[in-house]
């Protein structure tokens, strides 16, 4: 028999959701060993990378703890609770199965958690506490989470314009970076004049060791290189930069930067195949004719080379690129809630090694 039975079991377990997967650890010592094995964790995360999900933060009462709706292309819709944080929080960023959340009642308190395994880390407060002096409302303009599963580490980035008490903001852009290896924050200061929309802030993409945000004017991508602590600008395709009447969104597509350009009738999908040379390719052009009535309020949230999740005010749709079929995955009945796209994040289920 050799190792074949173990390999078959591995392939089956690698396709389970995280919650049932961890229950299998109690079946026998062999399964406990398999689920805890570094090879299996790598396999599981590789399989899950091909199955994008959308996490939607549902708006309840101000006193209630946050809950999430998970829309999964393979398994449908399920609810995920963040009650294990014992705090009222807002999701600020998502990356490779981890979420960065900020405390609502206690400004400057941040958590990084895996909502599927319910593991979390309360980040230490920054000594200088400049978070309280971010302009205009005390909150960081940009919150980024960079989770490198292969290295078992993550970074949290808080960046924004600084205002000295009693003075106007002067373009000073403060960046705080938390490193999970050192368990410490570091800070560097630059001068910038970038602006960002709500969706720009939500759609931060971690690829090639850098965090990326699309600027509000859609004129370029602002990237933070986490190896060298430097900001840089990345150009958009000429057809996107100089197009009129289009909306543009930044996503991750199988580990590459991707731009989705939406007009009244078409959705163009661009992927940066060569990161160093900043070479973009249009990989698909999708007619929006069959969802024409939804186009003005549709926002792409997550994608792979095979499908794209998009959110409207009350629905989550998935578009399958090979079959060119649209499908409704989720619909909300509560008319009083915020639009779904307002608090929707790309997500995938991962196991983050504990040692």
mmCIF file of C-alpha atoms in Angstrom:
data_model
loop_
_atom_site.group_PDB
_atom_site.id
_atom_site.type_symbol
_atom_site.label_atom_id
_atom_site.label_comp_id
_atom_site.label_asym_id
_atom_site.label_seq_id
_atom_site.Cartn_x
_atom_site.Cartn_y
_atom_site.Cartn_z
ATOM 1 C CA UNK A 1 0.000 0.000 0.000
ATOM 2 C CA UNK A 2 2.919 2.417 0.721
ATOM 3 C CA UNK A 3 2.061 6.067 1.126
ATOM 4 C CA UNK A 4 -0.847 5.994 -1.321
ATOM 5 C CA UNK A 5 -3.699 5.891 1.241
ATOM 6 C CA UNK A 6 -2.196 8.839 3.110
ATOM 7 C CA UNK A 7 -1.894 10.828 -0.137
ATOM 8 C CA UNK A 8 -5.522 10.133 -1.055
ATOM 9 C CA UNK A 9 -6.632 11.224 2.408
ATOM 10 C CA UNK A 10 -4.508 14.354 2.102
ATOM 11 C CA UNK A 11 -6.146 15.313 -1.180
ATOM 12 C CA UNK A 12 -9.622 14.799 0.287
ATOM 13 C CA UNK A 13 -8.893 16.713 3.494
ATOM 14 C CA UNK A 14 -7.296 19.561 1.533
ATOM 15 C CA UNK A 15 -10.706 20.258 0.004
ATOM 16 C CA UNK A 16 -12.650 20.499 3.266
ATOM 17 C CA UNK A 17 -13.643 23.806 4.871
ATOM 18 C CA UNK A 18 -11.436 24.651 7.861
ATOM 19 C CA UNK A 19 -14.038 23.996 10.582
ATOM 20 C CA UNK A 20 -14.870 20.384 9.565
ATOM 21 C CA UNK A 21 -11.196 19.834 8.799
ATOM 22 C CA UNK A 22 -10.136 20.523 12.372
ATOM 23 C CA UNK A 23 -12.865 18.228 13.672
ATOM 24 C CA UNK A 24 -11.250 15.370 11.716
ATOM 25 C CA UNK A 25 -8.168 15.701 13.925
ATOM 26 C CA UNK A 26 -10.065 13.753 16.598
ATOM 27 C CA UNK A 27 -10.766 10.764 14.308
ATOM 28 C CA UNK A 28 -7.391 9.069 14.796
ATOM 29 C CA UNK A 29 -3.723 9.774 15.442
ATOM 30 C CA UNK A 30 -2.914 9.426 11.721
ATOM 31 C CA UNK A 31 -5.406 12.140 10.715
ATOM 32 C CA UNK A 32 -4.263 14.342 13.585
ATOM 33 C CA UNK A 33 -0.711 14.057 12.257
ATOM 34 C CA UNK A 34 -1.752 14.716 8.663
ATOM 35 C CA UNK A 35 -3.752 17.854 9.442
ATOM 36 C CA UNK A 36 -0.856 19.262 11.491
ATOM 37 C CA UNK A 37 1.789 18.404 8.893
ATOM 38 C CA UNK A 38 3.687 21.232 7.134
ATOM 39 C CA UNK A 39 3.323 19.527 3.746
ATOM 40 C CA UNK A 40 -0.432 19.253 4.241
ATOM 41 C CA UNK A 41 -0.750 22.897 5.331
ATOM 42 C CA UNK A 42 1.081 23.936 2.139
ATOM 43 C CA UNK A 43 -1.186 21.690 0.039
ATOM 44 C CA UNK A 44 -4.334 22.988 1.748
ATOM 45 C CA UNK A 45 -3.394 26.608 1.155
ATOM 46 C CA UNK A 46 -2.532 25.928 -2.503
ATOM 47 C CA UNK A 47 -5.930 24.292 -3.076
ATOM 48 C CA UNK A 48 -7.819 27.063 -1.260
ATOM 49 C CA UNK A 49 -6.073 29.744 -3.341
ATOM 50 C CA UNK A 50 -8.066 28.482 -6.321
ATOM 51 C CA UNK A 51 -11.359 28.980 -4.486
ATOM 52 C CA UNK A 52 -11.954 32.686 -3.848
ATOM 53 C CA UNK A 53 -14.642 33.827 -1.445
ATOM 54 C CA UNK A 54 -16.232 37.092 -0.462
ATOM 55 C CA UNK A 55 -16.622 38.134 3.178
ATOM 56 C CA UNK A 56 -19.318 40.722 3.850
ATOM 57 C CA UNK A 57 -19.460 42.599 7.128
ATOM 58 C CA UNK A 58 -23.112 42.769 8.102
ATOM 59 C CA UNK A 59 -24.331 45.912 9.804
ATOM 60 C CA UNK A 60 -26.212 45.188 12.985
ATOM 61 C CA UNK A 61 -26.937 47.455 15.921
ATOM 62 C CA UNK A 62 -24.081 49.594 17.275
ATOM 63 C CA UNK A 63 -23.992 47.476 20.437
ATOM 64 C CA UNK A 64 -23.794 44.116 18.671
ATOM 65 C CA UNK A 65 -20.568 42.293 17.873
ATOM 66 C CA UNK A 66 -19.526 42.030 14.240
ATOM 67 C CA UNK A 67 -20.667 39.105 12.141
ATOM 68 C CA UNK A 68 -19.712 38.179 8.619
ATOM 69 C CA UNK A 69 -21.401 36.456 5.714
ATOM 70 C CA UNK A 70 -19.071 34.196 3.730
ATOM 71 C CA UNK A 71 -20.009 33.663 0.074
ATOM 72 C CA UNK A 72 -18.170 30.618 -1.240
ATOM 73 C CA UNK A 73 -18.257 29.642 -4.909
ATOM 74 C CA UNK A 74 -18.177 25.911 -4.075
ATOM 75 C CA UNK A 75 -20.101 25.673 -0.804
ATOM 76 C CA UNK A 76 -22.600 28.520 -0.904
ATOM 77 C CA UNK A 77 -23.317 30.966 1.919
ATOM 78 C CA UNK A 78 -22.457 30.641 5.608
ATOM 79 C CA UNK A 79 -22.190 32.929 8.625
ATOM 80 C CA UNK A 80 -18.911 33.643 10.379
ATOM 81 C CA UNK A 81 -18.722 35.265 13.801
ATOM 82 C CA UNK A 82 -15.930 37.384 15.239
ATOM 83 C CA UNK A 83 -17.296 36.996 18.778
ATOM 84 C CA UNK A 84 -14.055 35.310 19.849
ATOM 85 C CA UNK A 85 -12.399 38.773 19.767
ATOM 86 C CA UNK A 86 -14.635 39.871 22.693
ATOM 87 C CA UNK A 87 -14.814 43.362 21.189
ATOM 88 C CA UNK A 88 -16.873 45.367 18.712
ATOM 89 C CA UNK A 89 -14.671 45.620 15.654
ATOM 90 C CA UNK A 90 -14.612 46.767 12.067
ATOM 91 C CA UNK A 91 -12.828 44.783 9.359
ATOM 92 C CA UNK A 92 -10.139 46.981 7.805
ATOM 93 C CA UNK A 93 -8.219 44.589 5.544
ATOM 94 C CA UNK A 94 -8.137 40.984 4.332
ATOM 95 C CA UNK A 95 -5.180 38.968 3.062
ATOM 96 C CA UNK A 96 -4.653 35.242 2.493
ATOM 97 C CA UNK A 97 -7.188 34.082 5.065
ATOM 98 C CA UNK A 98 -6.379 36.624 7.784
ATOM 99 C CA UNK A 99 -8.333 39.761 8.692
ATOM 100 C CA UNK A 100 -7.103 42.974 10.245
ATOM 101 C CA UNK A 101 -9.800 44.485 12.476
ATOM 102 C CA UNK A 102 -9.892 47.721 14.436
ATOM 103 C CA UNK A 103 -11.715 48.164 17.726
ATOM 104 C CA UNK A 104 -14.721 50.484 17.471
ATOM 105 C CA UNK A 105 -14.871 51.616 21.134
ATOM 106 C CA UNK A 106 -11.090 51.736 21.656
ATOM 107 C CA UNK A 107 -9.354 53.708 18.895
ATOM 108 C CA UNK A 108 -5.864 52.517 18.040
ATOM 109 C CA UNK A 109 -6.501 48.882 19.045
ATOM 110 C CA UNK A 110 -6.005 46.381 16.217
ATOM 111 C CA UNK A 111 -6.400 42.626 15.885
ATOM 112 C CA UNK A 112 -5.228 40.156 13.255
ATOM 113 C CA UNK A 113 -7.347 37.019 13.184
ATOM 114 C CA UNK A 114 -8.209 33.928 11.205
ATOM 115 C CA UNK A 115 -12.040 33.876 11.337
ATOM 116 C CA UNK A 116 -12.159 30.213 10.303
ATOM 117 C CA UNK A 117 -9.832 28.804 12.974
ATOM 118 C CA UNK A 118 -10.737 31.623 15.435
ATOM 119 C CA UNK A 119 -7.055 32.253 16.208
ATOM 120 C CA UNK A 120 -6.167 35.907 16.774
ATOM 121 C CA UNK A 121 -3.454 38.287 17.908
ATOM 122 C CA UNK A 122 -3.996 41.592 19.681
ATOM 123 C CA UNK A 123 -1.364 43.945 18.277
ATOM 124 C CA UNK A 124 0.697 45.924 20.778
ATOM 125 C CA UNK A 125 -0.013 49.641 20.865
ATOM 126 C CA UNK A 126 2.484 51.854 19.116
ATOM 127 C CA UNK A 127 4.467 53.785 21.763
ATOM 128 C CA UNK A 128 4.165 57.151 20.050
ATOM 129 C CA UNK A 129 0.440 56.651 19.533
ATOM 130 C CA UNK A 130 0.422 58.842 16.403
ATOM 131 C CA UNK A 131 -2.646 56.909 15.303
ATOM 132 C CA UNK A 132 -4.713 59.380 17.316
ATOM 133 C CA UNK A 133 -3.335 62.253 15.267
ATOM 134 C CA UNK A 134 -4.108 60.980 11.786
ATOM 135 C CA UNK A 135 -5.998 63.489 9.645
ATOM 136 C CA UNK A 136 -8.927 64.088 9.333
ATOM 137 C CA UNK A 137 -10.715 61.845 11.860
ATOM 138 C CA UNK A 138 -7.962 60.141 13.825
ATOM 139 C CA UNK A 139 -8.157 57.007 11.672
ATOM 140 C CA UNK A 140 -5.397 55.877 9.329
ATOM 141 C CA UNK A 141 -6.238 56.629 5.692
ATOM 142 C CA UNK A 142 -4.795 53.311 4.548
ATOM 143 C CA UNK A 143 -4.845 50.037 6.469
ATOM 144 C CA UNK A 144 -3.029 47.159 4.836
ATOM 145 C CA UNK A 145 -2.472 43.531 5.813
ATOM 146 C CA UNK A 146 0.314 41.537 4.177
ATOM 147 C CA UNK A 147 0.147 37.845 5.064
ATOM 148 C CA UNK A 148 2.945 35.635 3.726
ATOM 149 C CA UNK A 149 1.693 32.131 4.496
ATOM 150 C CA UNK A 150 4.867 30.470 3.160
ATOM 151 C CA UNK A 151 7.016 32.384 5.671
ATOM 152 C CA UNK A 152 4.459 32.191 8.494
ATOM 153 C CA UNK A 153 4.527 35.961 9.027
ATOM 154 C CA UNK A 154 2.401 39.054 8.515
ATOM 155 C CA UNK A 155 2.704 42.816 8.467
ATOM 156 C CA UNK A 156 0.074 45.425 9.296
ATOM 157 C CA UNK A 157 0.428 48.873 7.753
ATOM 158 C CA UNK A 158 -1.267 52.031 9.038
ATOM 159 C CA UNK A 159 -0.637 55.054 6.846
ATOM 160 C CA UNK A 160 -2.162 58.504 6.677
ATOM 161 C CA UNK A 161 -1.714 62.241 6.742
ATOM 162 C CA UNK A 162 -0.523 63.729 9.990
ATOM 163 C CA UNK A 163 -1.741 66.898 11.615
ATOM 164 C CA UNK A 164 0.025 68.506 14.552
ATOM 165 C CA UNK A 165 -2.512 69.761 17.071
ATOM 166 C CA UNK A 166 -3.680 73.256 16.136
ATOM 167 C CA UNK A 167 -2.116 73.124 12.676
ATOM 168 C CA UNK A 168 -3.352 72.277 9.192
ATOM 169 C CA UNK A 169 -2.141 69.042 7.558
ATOM 170 C CA UNK A 170 1.064 69.762 5.647
ATOM 171 C CA UNK A 171 1.340 66.669 3.428
ATOM 172 C CA UNK A 172 3.328 64.701 5.989
ATOM 173 C CA UNK A 173 2.453 61.059 5.339
ATOM 174 C CA UNK A 174 3.181 58.785 8.294
ATOM 175 C CA UNK A 175 3.550 55.036 7.791
ATOM 176 C CA UNK A 176 3.550 52.586 10.703
ATOM 177 C CA UNK A 177 4.476 48.964 9.988
ATOM 178 C CA UNK A 178 3.930 46.088 12.413
ATOM 179 C CA UNK A 179 6.081 42.998 11.937
ATOM 180 C CA UNK A 180 4.816 39.735 13.427
ATOM 181 C CA UNK A 181 8.361 38.310 13.660
ATOM 182 C CA UNK A 182 9.664 41.115 15.896
ATOM 183 C CA UNK A 183 6.255 41.896 17.454
ATOM 184 C CA UNK A 184 7.131 45.587 17.056
ATOM 185 C CA UNK A 185 6.069 48.658 15.101
ATOM 186 C CA UNK A 186 8.410 50.797 13.034
ATOM 187 C CA UNK A 187 7.739 54.182 11.480
ATOM 188 C CA UNK A 188 8.839 56.162 8.475
ATOM 189 C CA UNK A 189 7.702 59.545 7.185
ATOM 190 C CA UNK A 190 7.308 60.870 3.645
ATOM 191 C CA UNK A 191 5.456 63.662 1.853
ATOM 192 C CA UNK A 192 2.593 62.687 -0.443
ATOM 193 C CA UNK A 193 -0.543 64.193 -1.968
ATOM 194 C CA UNK A 194 -2.480 61.001 -2.804
ATOM 195 C CA UNK A 195 -6.215 60.632 -2.216
ATOM 196 C CA UNK A 196 -8.324 57.499 -2.016
ATOM 197 C CA UNK A 197 -11.998 56.579 -2.332
ATOM 198 C CA UNK A 198 -13.719 54.145 0.021
ATOM 199 C CA UNK A 199 -13.294 51.273 -2.453
ATOM 200 C CA UNK A 200 -9.641 52.190 -3.052
ATOM 201 C CA UNK A 201 -9.018 51.797 0.673
ATOM 202 C CA UNK A 202 -10.864 48.464 0.883
ATOM 203 C CA UNK A 203 -9.163 46.916 -2.128
ATOM 204 C CA UNK A 204 -5.566 46.700 -0.985
ATOM 205 C CA UNK A 205 -3.623 43.971 -2.792
ATOM 206 C CA UNK A 206 -0.557 42.128 -1.481
ATOM 207 C CA UNK A 207 1.632 40.685 -4.239
ATOM 208 C CA UNK A 208 5.386 40.597 -4.901
ATOM 209 C CA UNK A 209 6.223 41.598 -1.331
ATOM 210 C CA UNK A 210 4.346 44.898 -1.579
ATOM 211 C CA UNK A 211 0.936 46.345 -0.704
ATOM 212 C CA UNK A 212 -0.896 48.165 -3.493
ATOM 213 C CA UNK A 213 -3.674 50.764 -3.518
ATOM 214 C CA UNK A 214 -5.332 52.395 -6.526
ATOM 215 C CA UNK A 215 -5.435 56.173 -6.106
ATOM 216 C CA UNK A 216 -8.720 58.056 -6.138
ATOM 217 C CA UNK A 217 -8.003 59.679 -9.492
ATOM 218 C CA UNK A 218 -7.253 56.200 -10.969
ATOM 219 C CA UNK A 219 -4.082 57.711 -12.438
ATOM 220 C CA UNK A 220 -1.656 55.238 -10.836
ATOM 221 C CA UNK A 221 -1.207 52.517 -8.218
ATOM 222 C CA UNK A 222 0.597 53.420 -4.991
ATOM 223 C CA UNK A 223 2.772 50.531 -3.784
ATOM 224 C CA UNK A 224 4.559 50.058 -0.474
ATOM 225 C CA UNK A 225 7.595 47.787 -0.741
ATOM 226 C CA UNK A 226 7.743 46.019 2.617
ATOM 227 C CA UNK A 227 11.331 44.832 2.151
ATOM 228 C CA UNK A 228 12.741 48.341 1.746
ATOM 229 C CA UNK A 229 10.026 50.549 3.340
ATOM 230 C CA UNK A 230 9.612 52.737 0.266
ATOM 231 C CA UNK A 231 6.564 53.995 -1.636
ATOM 232 C CA UNK A 232 6.521 53.823 -5.422
ATOM 233 C CA UNK A 233 4.087 54.513 -8.221
ATOM 234 C CA UNK A 234 2.967 51.884 -10.749
ATOM 235 C CA UNK A 235 1.499 52.991 -14.065
ATOM 236 C CA UNK A 236 -1.846 51.786 -15.392
ATOM 237 C CA UNK A 237 -2.384 50.615 -18.977
ATOM 238 C CA UNK A 238 -2.678 53.610 -21.341
ATOM 239 C CA UNK A 239 -6.162 52.479 -22.360
ATOM 240 C CA UNK A 240 -7.258 52.652 -18.718
ATOM 241 C CA UNK A 241 -5.469 55.907 -17.814
ATOM 242 C CA UNK A 242 -6.983 57.883 -20.653
ATOM 243 C CA UNK A 243 -10.412 56.238 -20.832
ATOM 244 C CA UNK A 244 -13.478 58.320 -20.013
ATOM 245 C CA UNK A 245 -16.703 57.224 -18.356
ATOM 246 C CA UNK A 246 -15.065 54.154 -16.824
ATOM 247 C CA UNK A 247 -14.751 52.876 -13.281
ATOM 248 C CA UNK A 248 -11.527 51.053 -12.363
ATOM 249 C CA UNK A 249 -10.849 48.604 -9.509
ATOM 250 C CA UNK A 250 -7.698 46.879 -8.260
ATOM 251 C CA UNK A 251 -7.778 43.165 -7.387
ATOM 252 C CA UNK A 252 -5.517 40.157 -6.972
ATOM 253 C CA UNK A 253 -5.702 37.510 -9.692
ATOM 254 C CA UNK A 254 -3.786 34.327 -8.854
ATOM 255 C CA UNK A 255 -0.949 36.289 -7.276
ATOM 256 C CA UNK A 256 -0.815 39.017 -9.927
ATOM 257 C CA UNK A 257 -2.077 42.604 -9.899
ATOM 258 C CA UNK A 258 -5.321 42.924 -11.837
ATOM 259 C CA UNK A 259 -7.384 45.898 -12.943
ATOM 260 C CA UNK A 260 -11.070 45.631 -13.762
ATOM 261 C CA UNK A 261 -12.427 48.449 -15.900
ATOM 262 C CA UNK A 262 -16.210 48.801 -16.040
ATOM 263 C CA UNK A 263 -18.131 50.894 -18.577
ATOM 264 C CA UNK A 264 -21.850 50.905 -19.424
ATOM 265 C CA UNK A 265 -21.604 47.861 -21.668
ATOM 266 C CA UNK A 266 -18.262 46.168 -21.047
ATOM 267 C CA UNK A 267 -15.959 44.863 -18.323
ATOM 268 C CA UNK A 268 -12.300 44.748 -19.324
ATOM 269 C CA UNK A 269 -9.915 42.652 -17.236
ATOM 270 C CA UNK A 270 -6.220 43.506 -17.171
ATOM 271 C CA UNK A 271 -3.458 41.486 -15.471
ATOM 272 C CA UNK A 272 0.126 42.565 -14.846
ATOM 273 C CA UNK A 273 2.049 39.542 -16.113
ATOM 274 C CA UNK A 274 5.490 41.173 -15.739
ATOM 275 C CA UNK A 275 5.717 43.020 -12.417
ATOM 276 C CA UNK A 276 9.270 44.318 -12.796
ATOM 277 C CA UNK A 277 8.675 45.839 -16.234
ATOM 278 C CA UNK A 278 5.078 46.853 -15.396
ATOM 279 C CA UNK A 279 3.640 45.092 -18.437
ATOM 280 C CA UNK A 280 -0.172 44.789 -18.525
ATOM 281 C CA UNK A 281 -2.226 42.417 -20.690
ATOM 282 C CA UNK A 282 -5.965 42.517 -21.311
ATOM 283 C CA UNK A 283 -7.013 38.938 -20.573
ATOM 284 C CA UNK A 284 -10.784 39.228 -21.087
ATOM 285 C CA UNK A 285 -13.505 41.535 -22.321
ATOM 286 C CA UNK A 286 -16.924 40.740 -20.883
ATOM 287 C CA UNK A 287 -20.267 41.986 -22.183
ATOM 288 C CA UNK A 288 -22.486 43.367 -19.411
ATOM 289 C CA UNK A 289 -25.615 43.306 -21.539
ATOM 290 C CA UNK A 290 -27.393 40.588 -19.556
ATOM 291 C CA UNK A 291 -26.965 42.472 -16.245
ATOM 292 C CA UNK A 292 -27.473 45.909 -17.765
ATOM 293 C CA UNK A 293 -29.768 47.181 -15.011
ATOM 294 C CA UNK A 294 -27.190 46.399 -12.317
ATOM 295 C CA UNK A 295 -24.129 47.897 -14.014
ATOM 296 C CA UNK A 296 -24.169 51.383 -12.395
ATOM 297 C CA UNK A 297 -23.967 49.865 -8.900
ATOM 298 C CA UNK A 298 -21.775 46.800 -9.440
ATOM 299 C CA UNK A 299 -18.330 46.430 -7.882
ATOM 300 C CA UNK A 300 -15.796 43.613 -8.434
ATOM 301 C CA UNK A 301 -14.553 42.169 -5.131
ATOM 302 C CA UNK A 302 -12.525 38.993 -5.755
ATOM 303 C CA UNK A 303 -11.306 36.925 -8.674
ATOM 304 C CA UNK A 304 -9.156 34.141 -10.073
ATOM 305 C CA UNK A 305 -8.443 33.337 -13.705
ATOM 306 C CA UNK A 306 -11.708 31.362 -13.744
ATOM 307 C CA UNK A 307 -14.302 33.510 -11.979
ATOM 308 C CA UNK A 308 -15.059 36.992 -10.645
ATOM 309 C CA UNK A 309 -17.188 37.914 -7.636
ATOM 310 C CA UNK A 310 -19.064 41.215 -7.884
ATOM 311 C CA UNK A 311 -21.261 42.934 -5.308
ATOM 312 C CA UNK A 312 -24.221 45.252 -5.826
ATOM 313 C CA UNK A 313 -26.376 47.007 -3.241
ATOM 314 C CA UNK A 314 -28.148 43.775 -2.266
ATOM 315 C CA UNK A 315 -26.550 40.927 -4.227
ATOM 316 C CA UNK A 316 -23.322 39.022 -4.732
ATOM 317 C CA UNK A 317 -22.886 37.700 -8.267
ATOM 318 C CA UNK A 318 -20.254 35.394 -9.696
ATOM 319 C CA UNK A 319 -19.189 35.436 -13.342
ATOM 320 C CA UNK A 320 -17.638 32.230 -14.717
ATOM 321 C CA UNK A 321 -15.200 33.200 -17.424
ATOM 322 C CA UNK A 322 -15.024 29.895 -19.306
ATOM 323 C CA UNK A 323 -18.781 29.333 -19.561
ATOM 324 C CA UNK A 324 -19.543 33.105 -19.613
ATOM 325 C CA UNK A 325 -22.407 32.459 -17.181
ATOM 326 C CA UNK A 326 -23.597 34.879 -14.474
ATOM 327 C CA UNK A 327 -24.997 33.477 -11.227
ATOM 328 C CA UNK A 328 -26.490 35.069 -8.120
ATOM 329 C CA UNK A 329 -24.742 33.697 -5.033
ATOM 330 C CA UNK A 330 -26.302 35.781 -2.263
ATOM 331 C CA UNK A 331 -29.096 38.279 -1.789
ATOM 332 C CA UNK A 332 -29.918 40.377 1.265
ATOM 333 C CA UNK A 333 -33.514 41.159 2.180
ATOM 334 C CA UNK A 334 -32.917 43.985 4.661
ATOM 335 C CA UNK A 335 -33.439 47.264 2.797
ATOM 336 C CA UNK A 336 -32.016 49.375 5.641
ATOM 337 C CA UNK A 337 -28.509 47.914 5.465
ATOM 338 C CA UNK A 338 -25.542 49.568 3.810
ATOM 339 C CA UNK A 339 -24.751 48.413 0.255
ATOM 340 C CA UNK A 340 -23.043 45.024 0.271
ATOM 341 C CA UNK A 341 -20.094 46.346 -1.720
ATOM 342 C CA UNK A 342 -19.407 48.917 1.008
ATOM 343 C CA UNK A 343 -18.008 46.261 3.354
ATOM 344 C CA UNK A 344 -17.108 43.327 1.081
ATOM 345 C CA UNK A 345 -13.625 41.801 1.054
ATOM 346 C CA UNK A 346 -11.812 39.184 -0.981
ATOM 347 C CA UNK A 347 -11.065 36.134 1.153
ATOM 348 C CA UNK A 348 -9.819 32.575 1.043
ATOM 349 C CA UNK A 349 -9.720 29.886 3.675
ATOM 350 C CA UNK A 350 -6.199 29.159 4.932
ATOM 351 C CA UNK A 351 -4.358 27.441 7.737
ATOM 352 C CA UNK A 352 -1.742 29.709 9.248
ATOM 353 C CA UNK A 353 0.952 27.558 10.938
ATOM 354 C CA UNK A 354 1.018 28.063 14.688
ATOM 355 C CA UNK A 355 4.743 27.507 15.151
#
